[in-house]
Coordinates of N, CA and C in Angstrom, one line a residue:
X104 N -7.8 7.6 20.9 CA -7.5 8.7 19.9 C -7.5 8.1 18.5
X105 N -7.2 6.9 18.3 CA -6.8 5.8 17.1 C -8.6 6.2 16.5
X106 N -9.2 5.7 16.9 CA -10.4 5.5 16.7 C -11.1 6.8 16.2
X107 N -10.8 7.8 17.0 CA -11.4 9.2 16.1 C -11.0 9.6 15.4
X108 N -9.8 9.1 15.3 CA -8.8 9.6 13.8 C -9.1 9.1 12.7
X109 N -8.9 8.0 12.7 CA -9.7 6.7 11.8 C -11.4 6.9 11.7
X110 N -12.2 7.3 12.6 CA -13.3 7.7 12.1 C -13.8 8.9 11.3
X111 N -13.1 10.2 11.9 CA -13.4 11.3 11.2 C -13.0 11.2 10.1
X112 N -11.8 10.6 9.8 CA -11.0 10.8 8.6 C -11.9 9.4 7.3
X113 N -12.5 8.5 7.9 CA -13.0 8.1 7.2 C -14.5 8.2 6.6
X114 N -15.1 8.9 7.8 CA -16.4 9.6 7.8 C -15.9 10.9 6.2
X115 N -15.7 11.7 7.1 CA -15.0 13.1 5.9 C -14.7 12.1 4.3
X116 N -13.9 11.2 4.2 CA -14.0 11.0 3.0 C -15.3 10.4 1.9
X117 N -15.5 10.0 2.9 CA -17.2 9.3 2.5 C -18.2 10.2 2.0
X118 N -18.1 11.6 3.1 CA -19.2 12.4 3.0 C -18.6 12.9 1.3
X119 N -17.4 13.5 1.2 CA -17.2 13.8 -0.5 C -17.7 12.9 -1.0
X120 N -17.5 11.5 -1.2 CA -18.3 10.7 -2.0 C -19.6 10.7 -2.4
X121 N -20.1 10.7 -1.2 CA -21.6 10.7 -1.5 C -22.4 12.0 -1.9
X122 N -21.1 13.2 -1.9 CA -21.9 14.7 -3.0 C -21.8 13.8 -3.9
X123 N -20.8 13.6 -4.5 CA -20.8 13.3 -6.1 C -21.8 12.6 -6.2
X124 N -21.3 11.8 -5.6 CA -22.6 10.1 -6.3 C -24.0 10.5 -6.2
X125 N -24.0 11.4 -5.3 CA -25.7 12.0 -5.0 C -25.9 12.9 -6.5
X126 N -25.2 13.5 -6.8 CA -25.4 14.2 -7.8 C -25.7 13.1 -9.5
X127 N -24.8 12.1 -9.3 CA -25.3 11.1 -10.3 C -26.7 10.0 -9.9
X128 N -27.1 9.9 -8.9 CA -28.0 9.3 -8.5 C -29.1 10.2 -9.3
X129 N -29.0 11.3 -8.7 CA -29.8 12.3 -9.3 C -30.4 11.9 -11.0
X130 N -29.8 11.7 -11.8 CA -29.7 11.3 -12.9 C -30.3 10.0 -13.2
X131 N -30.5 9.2 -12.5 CA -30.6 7.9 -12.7 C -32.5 7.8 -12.6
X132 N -32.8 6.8 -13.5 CA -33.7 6.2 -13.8 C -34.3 5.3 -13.4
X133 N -33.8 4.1 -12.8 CA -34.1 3.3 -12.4 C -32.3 2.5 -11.1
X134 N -32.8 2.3 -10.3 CA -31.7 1.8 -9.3 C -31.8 -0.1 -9.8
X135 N -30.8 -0.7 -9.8 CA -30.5 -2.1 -10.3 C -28.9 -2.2 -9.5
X136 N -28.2 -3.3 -10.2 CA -27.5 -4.2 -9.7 C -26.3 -3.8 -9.7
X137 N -26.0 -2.8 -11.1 CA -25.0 -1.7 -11.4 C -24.5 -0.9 -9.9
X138 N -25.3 -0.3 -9.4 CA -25.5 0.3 -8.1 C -24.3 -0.7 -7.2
X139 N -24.6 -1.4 -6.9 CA -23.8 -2.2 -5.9 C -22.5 -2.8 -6.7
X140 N -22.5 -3.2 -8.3 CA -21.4 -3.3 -8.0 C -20.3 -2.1 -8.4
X141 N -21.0 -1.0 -8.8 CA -20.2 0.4 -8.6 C -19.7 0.8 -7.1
X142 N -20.6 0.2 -6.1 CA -20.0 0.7 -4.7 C -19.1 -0.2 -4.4
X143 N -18.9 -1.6 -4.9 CA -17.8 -2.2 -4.6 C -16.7 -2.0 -5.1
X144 N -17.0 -1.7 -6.2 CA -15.9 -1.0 -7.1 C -15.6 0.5 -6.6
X145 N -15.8 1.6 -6.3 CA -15.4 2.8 -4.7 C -14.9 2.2 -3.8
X146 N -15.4 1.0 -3.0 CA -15.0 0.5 -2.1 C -13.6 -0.4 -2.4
X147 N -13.8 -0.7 -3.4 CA -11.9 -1.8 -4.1 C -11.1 -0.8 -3.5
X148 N -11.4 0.0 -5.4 CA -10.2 1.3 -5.7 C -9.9 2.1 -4.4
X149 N -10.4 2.7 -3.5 CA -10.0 3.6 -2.7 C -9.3 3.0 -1.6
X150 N -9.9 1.3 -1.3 CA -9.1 1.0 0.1 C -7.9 1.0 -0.3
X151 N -7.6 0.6 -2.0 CA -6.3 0.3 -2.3 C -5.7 1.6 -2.4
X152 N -6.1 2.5 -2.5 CA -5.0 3.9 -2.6 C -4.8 4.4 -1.0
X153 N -5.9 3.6 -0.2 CA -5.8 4.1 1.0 C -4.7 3.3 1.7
X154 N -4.3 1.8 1.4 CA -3.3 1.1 1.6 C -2.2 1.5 1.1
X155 N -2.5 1.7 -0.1 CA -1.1 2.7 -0.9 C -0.6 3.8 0.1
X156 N -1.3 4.5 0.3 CA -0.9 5.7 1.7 C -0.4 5.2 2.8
X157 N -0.9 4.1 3.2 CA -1.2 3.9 4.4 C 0.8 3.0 4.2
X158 N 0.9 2.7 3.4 CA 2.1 1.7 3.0 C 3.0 3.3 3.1
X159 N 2.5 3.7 2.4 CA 4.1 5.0 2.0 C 4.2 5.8 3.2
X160 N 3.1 6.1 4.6 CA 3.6 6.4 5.7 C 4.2 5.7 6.3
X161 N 4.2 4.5 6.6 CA 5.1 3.5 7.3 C 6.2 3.9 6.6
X162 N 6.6 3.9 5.1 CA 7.8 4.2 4.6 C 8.8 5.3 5.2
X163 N 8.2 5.8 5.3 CA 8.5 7.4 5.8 C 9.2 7.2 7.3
X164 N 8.4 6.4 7.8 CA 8.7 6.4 9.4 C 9.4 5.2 9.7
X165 N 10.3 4.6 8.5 CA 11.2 3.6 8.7 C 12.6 3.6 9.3
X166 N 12.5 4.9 9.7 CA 14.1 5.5 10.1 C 13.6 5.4 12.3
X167 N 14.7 5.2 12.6 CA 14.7 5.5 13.9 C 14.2 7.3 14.6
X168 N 12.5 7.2 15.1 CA 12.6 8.7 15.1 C 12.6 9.2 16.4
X169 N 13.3 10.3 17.2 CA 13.2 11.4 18.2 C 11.9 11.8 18.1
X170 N 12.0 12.5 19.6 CA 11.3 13.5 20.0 C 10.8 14.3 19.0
X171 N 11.9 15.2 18.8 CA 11.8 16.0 17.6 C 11.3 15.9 16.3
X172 N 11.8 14.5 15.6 CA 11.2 14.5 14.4 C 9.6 13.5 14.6
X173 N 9.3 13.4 15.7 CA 8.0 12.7 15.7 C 7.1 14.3 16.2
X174 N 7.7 15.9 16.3 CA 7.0 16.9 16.1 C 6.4 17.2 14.6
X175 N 7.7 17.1 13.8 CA 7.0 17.2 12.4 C 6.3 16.2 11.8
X176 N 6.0 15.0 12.4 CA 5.2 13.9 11.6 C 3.8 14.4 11.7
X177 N 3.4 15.0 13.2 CA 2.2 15.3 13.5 C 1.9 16.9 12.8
X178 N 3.2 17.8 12.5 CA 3.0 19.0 11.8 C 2.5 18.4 10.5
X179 N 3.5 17.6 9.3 CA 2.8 16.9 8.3 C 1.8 16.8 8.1
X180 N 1.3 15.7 9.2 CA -0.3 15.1 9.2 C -1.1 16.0 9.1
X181 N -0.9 16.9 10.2 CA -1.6 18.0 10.5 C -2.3 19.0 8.7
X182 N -0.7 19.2 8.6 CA -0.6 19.5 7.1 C -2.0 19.8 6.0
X183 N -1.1 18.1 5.9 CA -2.4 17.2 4.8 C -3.6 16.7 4.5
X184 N -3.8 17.1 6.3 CA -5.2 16.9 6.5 C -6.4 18.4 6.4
X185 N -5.3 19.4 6.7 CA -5.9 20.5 6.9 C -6.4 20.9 5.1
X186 N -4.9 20.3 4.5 CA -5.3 20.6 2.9 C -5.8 20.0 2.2
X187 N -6.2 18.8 3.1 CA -7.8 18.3 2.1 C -9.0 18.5 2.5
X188 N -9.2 19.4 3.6 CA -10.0 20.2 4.2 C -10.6 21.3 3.2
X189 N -9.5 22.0 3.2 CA -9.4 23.1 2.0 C -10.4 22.9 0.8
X190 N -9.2 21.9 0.5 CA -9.9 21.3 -1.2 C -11.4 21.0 -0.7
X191 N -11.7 20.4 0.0 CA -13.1 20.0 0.1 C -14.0 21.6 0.6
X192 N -13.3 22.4 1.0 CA -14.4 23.5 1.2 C -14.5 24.5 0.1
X193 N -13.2 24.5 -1.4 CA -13.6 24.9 -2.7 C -14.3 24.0 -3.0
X194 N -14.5 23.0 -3.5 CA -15.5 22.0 -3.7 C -17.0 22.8 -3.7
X195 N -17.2 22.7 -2.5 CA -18.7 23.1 -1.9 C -18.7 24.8 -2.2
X196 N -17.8 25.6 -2.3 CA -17.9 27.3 -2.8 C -18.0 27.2 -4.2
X197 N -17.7 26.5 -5.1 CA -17.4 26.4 -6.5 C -19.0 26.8 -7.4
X198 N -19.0 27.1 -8.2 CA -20.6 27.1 -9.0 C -20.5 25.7 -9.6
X199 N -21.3 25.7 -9.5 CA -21.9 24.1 -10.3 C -22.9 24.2 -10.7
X200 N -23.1 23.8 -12.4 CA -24.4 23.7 -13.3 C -24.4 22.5 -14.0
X201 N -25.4 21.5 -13.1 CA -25.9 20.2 -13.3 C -26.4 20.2 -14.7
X202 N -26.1 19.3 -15.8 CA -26.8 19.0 -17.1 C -27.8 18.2 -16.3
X203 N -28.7 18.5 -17.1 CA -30.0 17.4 -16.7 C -30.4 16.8 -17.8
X204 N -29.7 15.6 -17.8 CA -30.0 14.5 -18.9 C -30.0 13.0 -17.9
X205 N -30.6 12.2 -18.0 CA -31.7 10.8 -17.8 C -30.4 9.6 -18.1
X206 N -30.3 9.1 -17.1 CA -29.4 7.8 -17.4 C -30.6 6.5 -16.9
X207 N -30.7 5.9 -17.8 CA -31.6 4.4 -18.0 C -30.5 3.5 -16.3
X208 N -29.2 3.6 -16.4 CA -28.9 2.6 -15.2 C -27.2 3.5 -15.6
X209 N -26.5 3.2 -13.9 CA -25.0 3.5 -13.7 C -24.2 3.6 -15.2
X210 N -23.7 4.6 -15.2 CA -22.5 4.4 -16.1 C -21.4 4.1 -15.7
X211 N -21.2 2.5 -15.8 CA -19.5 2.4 -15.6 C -19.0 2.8 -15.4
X212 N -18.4 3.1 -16.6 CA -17.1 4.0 -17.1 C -16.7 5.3 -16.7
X213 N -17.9 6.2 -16.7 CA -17.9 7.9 -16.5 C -17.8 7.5 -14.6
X214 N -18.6 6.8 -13.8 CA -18.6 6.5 -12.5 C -17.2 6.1 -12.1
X215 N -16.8 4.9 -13.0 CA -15.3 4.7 -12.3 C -13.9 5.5 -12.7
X216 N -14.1 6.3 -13.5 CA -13.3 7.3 -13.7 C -13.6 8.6 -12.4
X217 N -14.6 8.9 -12.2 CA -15.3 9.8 -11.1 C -14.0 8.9 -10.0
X218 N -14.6 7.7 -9.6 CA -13.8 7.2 -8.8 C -12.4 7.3 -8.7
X219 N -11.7 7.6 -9.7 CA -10.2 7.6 -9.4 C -10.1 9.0 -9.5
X220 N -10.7 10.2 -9.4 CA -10.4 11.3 -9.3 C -10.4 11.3 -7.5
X221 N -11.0 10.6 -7.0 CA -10.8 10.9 -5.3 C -9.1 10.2 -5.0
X222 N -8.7 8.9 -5.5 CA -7.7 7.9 -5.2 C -6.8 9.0 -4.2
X223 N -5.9 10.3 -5.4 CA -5.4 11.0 -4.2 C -5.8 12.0 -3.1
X224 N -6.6 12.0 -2.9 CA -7.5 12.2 -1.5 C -7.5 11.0 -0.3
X225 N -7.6 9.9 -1.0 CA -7.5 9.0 -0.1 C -6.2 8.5 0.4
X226 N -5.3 8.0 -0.8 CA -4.0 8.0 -0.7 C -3.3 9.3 0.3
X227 N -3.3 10.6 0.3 CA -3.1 11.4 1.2 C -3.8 11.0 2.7
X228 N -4.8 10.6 2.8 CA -5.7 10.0 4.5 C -4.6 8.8 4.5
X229 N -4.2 7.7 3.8 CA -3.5 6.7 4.5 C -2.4 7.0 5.0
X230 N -1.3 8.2 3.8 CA -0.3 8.4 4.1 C -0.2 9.1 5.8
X231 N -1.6 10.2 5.8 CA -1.6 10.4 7.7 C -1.6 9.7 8.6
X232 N -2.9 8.4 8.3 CA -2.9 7.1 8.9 C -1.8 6.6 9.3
X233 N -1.0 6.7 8.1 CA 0.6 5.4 8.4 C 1.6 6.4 9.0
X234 N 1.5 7.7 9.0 CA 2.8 8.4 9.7 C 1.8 8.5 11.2
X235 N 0.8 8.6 11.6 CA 0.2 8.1 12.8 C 0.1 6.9 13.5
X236 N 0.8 5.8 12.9 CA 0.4 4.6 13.3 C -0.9 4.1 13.8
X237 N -1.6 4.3 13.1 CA -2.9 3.7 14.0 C -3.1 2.5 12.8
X238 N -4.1 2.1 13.7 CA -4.5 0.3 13.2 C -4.8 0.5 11.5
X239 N -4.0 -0.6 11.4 CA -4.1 -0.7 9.8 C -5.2 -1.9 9.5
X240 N -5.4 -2.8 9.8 CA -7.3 -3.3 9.8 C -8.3 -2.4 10.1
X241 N -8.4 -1.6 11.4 CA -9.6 -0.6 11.5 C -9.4 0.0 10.7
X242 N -8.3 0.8 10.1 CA -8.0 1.9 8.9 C -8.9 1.4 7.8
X243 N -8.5 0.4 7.2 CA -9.0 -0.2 5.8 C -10.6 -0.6 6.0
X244 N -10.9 -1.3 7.3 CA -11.9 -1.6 7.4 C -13.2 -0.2 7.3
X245 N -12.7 0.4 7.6 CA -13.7 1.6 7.8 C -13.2 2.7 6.6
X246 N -12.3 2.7 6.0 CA -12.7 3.5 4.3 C -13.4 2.7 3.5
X247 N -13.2 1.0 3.6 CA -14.2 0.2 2.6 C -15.6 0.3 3.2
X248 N -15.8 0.2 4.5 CA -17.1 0.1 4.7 C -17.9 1.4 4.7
X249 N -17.4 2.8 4.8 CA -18.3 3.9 4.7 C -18.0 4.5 3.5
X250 N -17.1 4.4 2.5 CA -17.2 4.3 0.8 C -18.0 3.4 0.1
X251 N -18.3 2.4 0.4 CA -19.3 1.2 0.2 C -20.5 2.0 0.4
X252 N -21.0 2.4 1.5 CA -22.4 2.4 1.9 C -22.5 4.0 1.2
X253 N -21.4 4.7 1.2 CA -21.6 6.5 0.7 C -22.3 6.4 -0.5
X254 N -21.1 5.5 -1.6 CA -21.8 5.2 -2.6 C -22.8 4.7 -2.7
X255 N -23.7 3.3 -2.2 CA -25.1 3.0 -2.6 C -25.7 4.2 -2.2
X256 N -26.0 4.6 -0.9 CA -26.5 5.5 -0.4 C -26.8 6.9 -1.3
X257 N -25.3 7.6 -1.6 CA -25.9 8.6 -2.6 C -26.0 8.2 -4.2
X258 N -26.2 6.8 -4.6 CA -27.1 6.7 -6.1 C -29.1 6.8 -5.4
X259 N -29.2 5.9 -4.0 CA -30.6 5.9 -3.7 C -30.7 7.4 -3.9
X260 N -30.3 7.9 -2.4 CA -30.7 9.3 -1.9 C -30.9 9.7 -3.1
X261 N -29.9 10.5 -4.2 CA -30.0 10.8 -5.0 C -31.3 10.4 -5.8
X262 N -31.4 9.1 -6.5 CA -32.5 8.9 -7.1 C -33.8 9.5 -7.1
X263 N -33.7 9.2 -4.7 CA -35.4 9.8 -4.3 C -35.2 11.1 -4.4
X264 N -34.1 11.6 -4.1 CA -34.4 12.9 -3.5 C -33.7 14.4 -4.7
X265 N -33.1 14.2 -5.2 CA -32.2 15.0 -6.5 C -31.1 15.3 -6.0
X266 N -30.3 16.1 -6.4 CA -28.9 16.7 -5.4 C -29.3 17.8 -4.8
X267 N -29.2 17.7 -3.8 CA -29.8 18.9 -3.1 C -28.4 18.6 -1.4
X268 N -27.6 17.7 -1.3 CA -26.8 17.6 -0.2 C -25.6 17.8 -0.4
X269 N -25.2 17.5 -1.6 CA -24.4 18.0 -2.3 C -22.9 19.2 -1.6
X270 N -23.1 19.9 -1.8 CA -22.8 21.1 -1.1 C -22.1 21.1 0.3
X271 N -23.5 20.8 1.2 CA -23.3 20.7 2.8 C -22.4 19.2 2.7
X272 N -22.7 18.4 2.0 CA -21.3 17.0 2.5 C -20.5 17.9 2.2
X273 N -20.0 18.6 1.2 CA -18.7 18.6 1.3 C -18.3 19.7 1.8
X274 N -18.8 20.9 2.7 CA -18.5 21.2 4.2 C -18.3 20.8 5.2
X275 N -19.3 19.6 5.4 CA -19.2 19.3 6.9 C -17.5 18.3 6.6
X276 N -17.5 17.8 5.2 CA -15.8 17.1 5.1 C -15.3 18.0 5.6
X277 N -15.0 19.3 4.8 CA -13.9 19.7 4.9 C -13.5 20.6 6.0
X278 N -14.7 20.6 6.7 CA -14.7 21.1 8.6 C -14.4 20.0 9.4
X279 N -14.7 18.8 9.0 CA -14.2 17.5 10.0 C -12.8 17.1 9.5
X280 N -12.2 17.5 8.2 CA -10.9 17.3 7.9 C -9.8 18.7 8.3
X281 N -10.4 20.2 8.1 CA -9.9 20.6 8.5 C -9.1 20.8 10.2
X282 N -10.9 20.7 11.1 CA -10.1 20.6 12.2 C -9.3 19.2 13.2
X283 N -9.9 18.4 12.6 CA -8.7 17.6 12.6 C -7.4 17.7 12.3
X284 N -6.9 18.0 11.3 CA -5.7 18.6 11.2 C -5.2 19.8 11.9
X285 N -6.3 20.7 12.8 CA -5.8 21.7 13.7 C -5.3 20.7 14.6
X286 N -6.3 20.0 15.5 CA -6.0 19.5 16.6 C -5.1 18.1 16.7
X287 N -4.7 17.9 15.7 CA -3.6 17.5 15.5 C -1.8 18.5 15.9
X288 N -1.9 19.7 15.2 CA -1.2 20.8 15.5 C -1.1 20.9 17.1
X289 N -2.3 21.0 17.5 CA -2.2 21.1 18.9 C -1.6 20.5 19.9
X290 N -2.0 18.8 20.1 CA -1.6 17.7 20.1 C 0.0 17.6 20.5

């Protein structure tokens, strides 16, 4: 069960990533070196908000817990999973009107700013992580490695293809985060 949890939940965050960055790839002119070290830099920042979470659930669950209160850890989870479900499916209903202007190579700055607008998104996945206890190396391991690859992936995609996926990532997130957090309820 560790393993699906930790995958959907890391899959779903990825797929958001890669609308955005698809949509900036879009934009780009030529792919270079920028590219990779922008996905390392997604991949830094987020494992660290995702350890940040992943740290303040264990917090939480530092008290000796019952039966009972290990019902509302999984109501919680359930919670905050289901409401970043949410968020991600206004995301994808929202209008969006792309400027179409030409970037020579990554922007930094505007890209790593992009980047810290996800942090609490992620920070929220750790905090469910750590009131779930599941592995905290597969956890980390698998938000850096499919944030890593979302990002190169949607500067290419994007580059070849324009934004055109946009949208559908961030449904199929917020259908793999929402029902997750049903069947967590269930659980």
């Amino acid at each position: 069960m560790q393993i699906l949890v930790i995958g959907i939940i890391a899959i779903s965050l990825a797929l958001c990533v890669f609308g955005f960055i698809e949509q900036r790839g879009a934009m780009l002119v030529m792919l270079d070196g920028r590219v990779i070290l922008m996905a390392l830099i997604f991949g830094a920042v987020l494992l660290a908000a995702s350890g940040a979470g992943y740290g303040l659930g264990q917090w939480i669950l530092s008290e000796d817990l019952g039966d009972h209160e290990r019902f509302w850890i999984h109501v919680l989870s359930g919670i905050l999973l289901a409401g970043t479900g949410i968020r991600f499916f206004s995301l994808a209903l929202r209008r969006v009107s792309l400027l179409e202007h030409r970037m020579e190579n990554v922007d930094m700055r505007h890209d790593t700013l992009l980047c810290l607008r996800f942090c609490f998104m992620e920070l929220m996945a750790g905090v469910v992580c750590g009131l779930l206890q599941v592995s905290l190396p597969g956890f980390l391991t698998a938000i850096f490695c499919t944030n890593l690859l979302a990002t190169a992936g949607g500067y290419a995609f994007g580059r070849a293809n324009g934004a055109v996926l946009g949208r559908q990532c961030w449904l199929v997130s917020g259908a793999l985060m929402w029902g997750l957090g049903i069947i967590l309820q269930l659980a």
